[in-house]
């Protein structure tokens, strides 16, 4: 069961909003008084998945009305608004955002009960203004309010719960020992008392007071603890209530959590003390009808399909995951790699004066929002960036340090495409390598599949020789394209048969190697990319390396991978 607030009021602002698409103008120049809506669109949703706006780039302006009753404080929570955006309330610009997948909150100033909310989104690439996005990323970047928007109504002038994080104890997680970290906003009004319950049972242990900054940290023991694992995804629930000077409860918050431990040691991965082998896929949050705003029923089906194939792992490539997807992974026992938005950043990006700061803000927002999901076992960042170049070092260092400081209980990694020249391995717990032997650059190779195992061997040898034999290694991407339905006697590139043989051989090579702790195949289903640098290598402007096509119709590789994964 998911936690539902009983005191705190939250309103899902989903539904039809007024809308206008403007081909000209910029986020900087825009003011709501110069805007006349001529359409209504659904929130959440990307406006450019609609046929009318398909392929168009410009400003997508959204408008709705919100109500903040007297005596209440309003906070807007946006889970993802793509790509750049500005939030205006009653003609005042309150927030600017430059990362289309990062969640953010907007505190509403005092004002009348009824307010006009305008959200301006820009789906044009503007590297100078928004260095988190670039044209060459190999996935379509849409525009609009692509994930849930919530209005939170809190009692005015009273301290309220800002964050509630639970971390299972490293040693005694199986005995139910967890560390609670609770932070308040408006902490200086007064010090509230705290009432706590776990799975509906009041916690009777003496609790410390909030400190001057409104922080409370304590250790609790769950009664009747049950460990979380892919085979037994047991969840527990924690509820906190804040009480005022008269002992009246006025705010509450709750979360689910799981008791489990992930470790990287002696060159291996361990979950709950047992060696862990990862078998899974990379997955973009995407389907043809709704683009990046995948319906939850599709998320559920995707996880089911993966579980039925014997997967225990999904890499959420290449950005913050939808909270609904993570909730399902918690419940359905899928281990998750969640990573910050990023794709192949090069010197130009690392030298952009705003990039390091924006990258860090987005990274922190990911950990904040996803902290309590037991399914997440590792945090990632900077997919296939220049991890072999000195100029990238500062951002890699800062990212790894920040993740460890915010959450020492999970592993830190990034996917490298320069396994031999990489200079960042010292920063991470787990080395993750993207490698496509037998696919890219194999135009004139006679037996491309024979390249896979030797290439993995070469990579592992070089990692160990360079002194990283104590770090576990996974293949975080490998794969080949197949066009759904392309079955013909040559079984050549782009045929379903070649892809099936490719993935079978890649899995065989991974599982035969004692130094490789698992694989995330590229990719779960075919996914739209666009006419950037990739279009001519991408028939249909799709990345066709899915084991399923975009409608989740299985290709021949489905059987090959199921055979390789099941029963291991
Ligand atoms: C990279 C990248 C993926 C995808 C893949 C491919 O490894 O991380 O997003 O583009 O290559 O299909 O080539």
Coordinates of C-alpha atoms in Angstrom, one line a residue, residues 148 454 531:
X148 CA 3.0 15.1 -12.5
X454 CA 37.6 -11.3 -26.8
X531 CA 17.5 14.1 -36.8

